[in-house]
Amino acid sequence: MQNVKDNQVETNVQFLTAEDAIAKIPANGATMMVGGFGDSGIPEYLLQAVMNCDEVTELTIMSNNITEGSNLNELFLLNRIKKAIGSYFTTNKAVMKAYNEGRIDIELIPQGTFSEALRLGGSGIPAFYTPTSVGTELAEGKETRYFNNREYVLEHSLSADVALIKAYKADKAGNLIYRKTARNFNPLMAMAADLTIVEVEEIVEVGELDPESIVTPFIFVDVIVKRVVNA
């Protein structure tokens, strides 16, 4: 919903504390996307709030990786993650040990396929064919078809109950811009979840963001939390 009058924009985006925002996450068994690539663009402030909320557990996490030293890794060490879906978990020795011992389920998805699954999940397209992973263990048990004499594997798009993402700035309507490579998977995840909670460094007035720089429009945003420094 948008109402423009006298240069004022009204939307359904809420501006909350981290604690109030995390209270909106379904308890026990939610699917949760977490932005970030390596150490860049991880919503660490929101993840700290998740760690402080004992009711949010048995999580299925969709994230490119679980970086050692991140709050997502701390959430894993608290045994709050039951499954991880993404591309690059092998650098985290604790996660690999837990997988080998049967304490966490891991679903590996090639990185390009992961990106496309997020994009199409946010676009309402349930599945797609890709040549990536054909003939490998990642394609075992999946439907394949030939197009123009080339084999493709059917992959399902990704969606989630909630996405925790990080942006650089938001305006008071809820539009978002990102800082360089911290953009990574965050905009795609914002589109693909029922509830999108955004951690930002700064909130500005409507009109202060260059319209050409806005990556995620407010229509994909539900809650914005301003990061509190040294919190």
GROMACS .gro file of C-alpha atoms in nm:
model
  231
    1MET     CA    1   0.000   0.000   0.000
    2GLN     CA    2   0.134   0.342  -0.096
    3ASN     CA    3  -0.018   0.682  -0.040
    4VAL     CA    4   0.163   0.989  -0.168
    5LYS     CA    5   0.052   1.331  -0.039
    6ASP     CA    6   0.256   1.645   0.009
    7ASN     CA    7   0.576   1.444  -0.059
    8GLN     CA    8   0.490   1.199   0.220
    9VAL     CA    9   0.487   0.826   0.149
   10GLU     CA   10   0.295   0.581   0.364
   11THR     CA   11   0.373   0.209   0.344
   12ASN     CA   12   0.317  -0.100   0.553
   13VAL     CA   13   0.687  -0.121   0.644
   14GLN     CA   14   0.746  -0.129   1.021
   15PHE     CA   15   1.047   0.024   1.197
   16LEU     CA   16   1.118  -0.187   1.505
   17THR     CA   17   1.388  -0.285   1.752
   18ALA     CA   18   1.578  -0.602   1.678
   19GLU     CA   19   1.401  -0.780   1.964
   20ASP     CA   20   1.053  -0.685   1.843
   21ALA     CA   21   1.141  -0.781   1.487
   22ILE     CA   22   1.275  -1.124   1.580
   23ALA     CA   23   0.962  -1.188   1.786
   24LYS     CA   24   0.777  -1.210   1.453
   25ILE     CA   25   0.972  -1.520   1.349
   26PRO     CA   26   0.775  -1.845   1.389
   27ALA     CA   27   0.910  -2.053   1.677
   28ASN     CA   28   1.035  -2.410   1.635
   29GLY     CA   29   1.102  -2.504   1.277
   30ALA     CA   30   1.102  -2.186   1.069
   31THR     CA   31   1.277  -2.167   0.734
   32MET     CA   32   1.507  -1.864   0.736
   33MET     CA   33   1.719  -1.707   0.464
   34VAL     CA   34   2.029  -1.523   0.583
   35GLY     CA   35   2.214  -1.285   0.355
   36GLY     CA   36   2.589  -1.270   0.317
   37PHE     CA   37   2.881  -1.397   0.112
   38GLY     CA   38   3.186  -1.487   0.314
   39ASP     CA   39   3.215  -1.215   0.577
   40SER     CA   40   3.032  -0.952   0.370
   41GLY     CA   41   2.669  -0.851   0.405
   42ILE     CA   42   2.576  -1.073   0.700
   43PRO     CA   43   2.298  -0.931   0.923
   44GLU     CA   44   2.503  -0.984   1.239
   45TYR     CA   45   2.291  -0.753   1.455
   46LEU     CA   46   1.971  -0.939   1.370
   47LEU     CA   47   2.139  -1.276   1.421
   48GLN     CA   48   2.249  -1.166   1.768
   49ALA     CA   49   1.883  -1.098   1.846
   50VAL     CA   50   1.793  -1.446   1.718
   51MET     CA   51   2.057  -1.596   1.948
   52ASN     CA   52   1.898  -1.411   2.240
   53CYS     CA   53   1.553  -1.552   2.159
   54ASP     CA   54   1.543  -1.913   2.278
   55GLU     CA   55   1.203  -1.974   2.115
   56VAL     CA   56   1.352  -1.958   1.766
   57THR     CA   57   1.502  -2.303   1.718
   58GLU     CA   58   1.504  -2.607   1.487
   59LEU     CA   59   1.585  -2.370   1.202
   60THR     CA   60   1.631  -2.456   0.837
   61ILE     CA   61   1.883  -2.197   0.718
   62MET     CA   62   1.927  -2.092   0.355
   63SER     CA   63   2.260  -1.917   0.325
   64ASN     CA   64   2.561  -1.923   0.097
   65ASN     CA   65   2.783  -2.030   0.385
   66ILE     CA   66   2.815  -2.043   0.764
   67THR     CA   67   3.127  -1.837   0.824
   68GLU     CA   68   3.339  -1.912   1.128
   69GLY     CA   69   3.332  -1.610   1.355
   70SER     CA   70   2.989  -1.497   1.240
   71ASN     CA   71   2.676  -1.494   1.454
   72LEU     CA   72   2.526  -1.747   1.215
   73ASN     CA   73   2.804  -1.982   1.323
   74GLU     CA   74   2.731  -1.899   1.687
   75LEU     CA   75   2.366  -1.989   1.624
   76PHE     CA   76   2.483  -2.322   1.482
   77LEU     CA   77   2.706  -2.383   1.787
   78LEU     CA   78   2.397  -2.333   2.005
   79ASN     CA   79   2.240  -2.630   1.822
   80ARG     CA   80   1.960  -2.410   1.688
   81ILE     CA   81   2.010  -2.507   1.320
   82LYS     CA   82   1.883  -2.846   1.205
   83LYS     CA   83   1.942  -2.802   0.831
   84ALA     CA   84   2.153  -2.577   0.609
   85ILE     CA   85   2.081  -2.517   0.241
   86GLY     CA   86   2.347  -2.340   0.036
   87SER     CA   87   2.668  -2.364  -0.160
   88TYR     CA   88   2.976  -2.338   0.055
   89PHE     CA   89   2.990  -2.497   0.398
   90THR     CA   90   3.316  -2.691   0.370
   91THR     CA   91   3.536  -2.417   0.517
   92ASN     CA   92   3.359  -2.450   0.852
   93LYS     CA   93   3.514  -2.753   1.021
   94ALA     CA   94   3.257  -2.761   1.300
   95VAL     CA   95   2.971  -2.776   1.051
   96MET     CA   96   3.141  -3.055   0.856
   97LYS     CA   97   3.202  -3.252   1.175
   98ALA     CA   98   2.837  -3.212   1.276
   99TYR     CA   99   2.725  -3.328   0.931
  100ASN     CA  100   2.948  -3.638   0.943
  101GLU     CA  101   2.808  -3.719   1.286
  102GLY     CA  102   2.448  -3.675   1.170
  103ARG     CA  103   2.379  -3.367   1.387
  104ILE     CA  104   2.293  -3.137   1.096
  105ASP     CA  105   2.145  -3.197   0.752
  106ILE     CA  106   2.310  -3.019   0.459
  107GLU     CA  107   2.168  -2.965   0.111
  108LEU     CA  108   2.433  -2.843  -0.131
  109ILE     CA  109   2.327  -2.631  -0.428
  110PRO     CA  110   2.570  -2.494  -0.690
  111GLN     CA  111   2.611  -2.122  -0.634
  112GLY     CA  112   2.459  -2.008  -0.962
  113THR     CA  113   2.167  -2.245  -0.913
  114PHE     CA  114   2.126  -2.111  -0.560
  115SER     CA  115   2.104  -1.753  -0.690
  116GLU     CA  116   1.852  -1.846  -0.957
  117ALA     CA  117   1.644  -2.052  -0.713
  118LEU     CA  118   1.619  -1.744  -0.489
  119ARG     CA  119   1.535  -1.511  -0.777
  120LEU     CA  120   1.263  -1.735  -0.914
  121GLY     CA  121   1.129  -1.805  -0.566
  122GLY     CA  122   1.071  -1.433  -0.534
  123SER     CA  123   0.914  -1.421  -0.880
  124GLY     CA  124   0.656  -1.692  -0.820
  125ILE     CA  125   0.816  -1.949  -1.052
  126PRO     CA  126   0.831  -2.289  -0.877
  127ALA     CA  127   1.104  -2.469  -1.073
  128PHE     CA  128   1.352  -2.441  -1.359
  129TYR     CA  129   1.591  -2.649  -1.568
  130THR     CA  130   1.968  -2.596  -1.560
  131PRO     CA  131   2.266  -2.788  -1.704
  132THR     CA  132   2.463  -2.728  -1.385
  133SER     CA  133   2.524  -3.048  -1.182
  134VAL     CA  134   2.413  -3.285  -1.460
  135GLY     CA  135   2.599  -3.614  -1.421
  136THR     CA  136   2.708  -3.544  -1.063
  137GLU     CA  137   2.587  -3.664  -0.725
  138LEU     CA  138   2.398  -3.337  -0.683
  139ALA     CA  139   2.165  -3.441  -0.965
  140GLU     CA  140   2.092  -3.790  -0.836
  141GLY     CA  141   1.719  -3.858  -0.801
  142LYS     CA  142   1.620  -3.540  -0.985
  143GLU     CA  143   1.422  -3.517  -1.306
  144THR     CA  144   1.622  -3.445  -1.622
  145ARG     CA  145   1.521  -3.347  -1.974
  146TYR     CA  146   1.693  -3.275  -2.302
  147PHE     CA  147   1.663  -2.937  -2.472
  148ASN     CA  148   1.846  -2.881  -2.804
  149ASN     CA  149   2.038  -3.205  -2.749
  150ARG     CA  150   2.170  -3.096  -2.409
  151GLU     CA  151   2.070  -3.253  -2.076
  152TYR     CA  152   1.924  -3.035  -1.801
  153VAL     CA  153   1.827  -3.109  -1.441
  154LEU     CA  154   1.509  -2.981  -1.278
  155GLU     CA  155   1.569  -2.764  -0.972
  156HIS     CA  156   1.306  -2.620  -0.741
  157SER     CA  157   1.296  -2.254  -0.650
  158LEU     CA  158   1.353  -2.143  -0.292
  159SER     CA  159   1.124  -1.954  -0.057
  160ALA     CA  160   1.120  -1.915   0.320
  161ASP     CA  161   0.916  -1.805   0.618
  162VAL     CA  162   1.157  -1.521   0.687
  163ALA     CA  163   1.464  -1.352   0.541
  164LEU     CA  164   1.720  -1.169   0.751
  165ILE     CA  165   1.912  -0.934   0.526
  166LYS     CA  166   2.155  -0.645   0.556
  167ALA     CA  167   2.136  -0.319   0.362
  168TYR     CA  168   2.335   0.004   0.384
  169LYS     CA  169   2.054   0.261   0.395
  170ALA     CA  170   1.676   0.264   0.401
  171ASP     CA  171   1.448   0.557   0.352
  172LYS     CA  172   1.135   0.603   0.562
  173ALA     CA  173   0.925   0.434   0.293
  174GLY     CA  174   1.138   0.119   0.318
  175ASN     CA  175   1.341   0.142  -0.004
  176LEU     CA  176   1.692  -0.004   0.025
  177ILE     CA  177   2.040   0.053  -0.111
  178TYR     CA  178   2.345  -0.165  -0.047
  179ARG     CA  179   2.717  -0.108   0.001
  180LYS     CA  180   2.927  -0.262  -0.278
  181THR     CA  181   2.980  -0.640  -0.240
  182ALA     CA  182   2.767  -0.649   0.076
  183ARG     CA  183   2.477  -0.650  -0.169
  184ASN     CA  184   2.542  -1.017  -0.272
  185PHE     CA  185   2.241  -1.244  -0.198
  186ASN     CA  186   2.050  -0.989   0.010
  187PRO     CA  187   1.822  -0.841  -0.259
  188LEU     CA  188   1.725  -1.186  -0.390
  189MET     CA  189   1.637  -1.308  -0.043
  190ALA     CA  190   1.430  -0.996   0.024
  191MET     CA  191   1.201  -1.104  -0.260
  192ALA     CA  192   1.173  -1.471  -0.168
  193ALA     CA  193   1.046  -1.473   0.192
  194ASP     CA  194   0.704  -1.426   0.350
  195LEU     CA  195   0.859  -1.191   0.607
  196THR     CA  196   1.163  -0.977   0.523
  197ILE     CA  197   1.349  -0.818   0.814
  198VAL     CA  198   1.625  -0.574   0.719
  199GLU     CA  199   1.921  -0.454   0.924
  200VAL     CA  200   2.041  -0.111   0.812
  201GLU     CA  201   2.311   0.133   0.915
  202GLU     CA  202   2.111   0.447   0.844
  203ILE     CA  203   1.752   0.557   0.786
  204VAL     CA  204   1.696   0.870   0.576
  205GLU     CA  205   1.400   1.078   0.465
  206VAL     CA  206   1.203   0.987   0.155
  207GLY     CA  207   1.369   1.152  -0.143
  208GLU     CA  208   1.723   1.140  -0.004
  209LEU     CA  209   1.811   0.817  -0.186
  210ASP     CA  210   1.897   0.845  -0.553
  211PRO     CA  211   1.608   0.661  -0.724
  212GLU     CA  212   1.856   0.505  -0.968
  213SER     CA  213   2.049   0.356  -0.673
  214ILE     CA  214   1.752   0.185  -0.507
  215VAL     CA  215   1.794  -0.190  -0.546
  216THR     CA  216   1.513  -0.325  -0.327
  217PRO     CA  217   1.186  -0.129  -0.336
  218PHE     CA  218   0.972  -0.110  -0.025
  219ILE     CA  219   0.717  -0.357  -0.163
  220PHE     CA  220   0.956  -0.642  -0.069
  221VAL     CA  221   1.029  -0.511   0.282
  222ASP     CA  222   0.827  -0.579   0.598
  223VAL     CA  223   1.045  -0.468   0.891
  224ILE     CA  224   1.349  -0.241   0.918
  225VAL     CA  225   1.583  -0.242   1.215
  226LYS     CA  226   1.852   0.020   1.258
  227ARG     CA  227   2.172  -0.135   1.384
  228VAL     CA  228   2.275  -0.002   1.723
  229VAL     CA  229   2.651   0.045   1.730
  230ASN     CA  230   2.830  -0.134   2.015
  231ALA     CA  231   2.505  -0.300   2.121
   0.00000   0.00000   0.00000
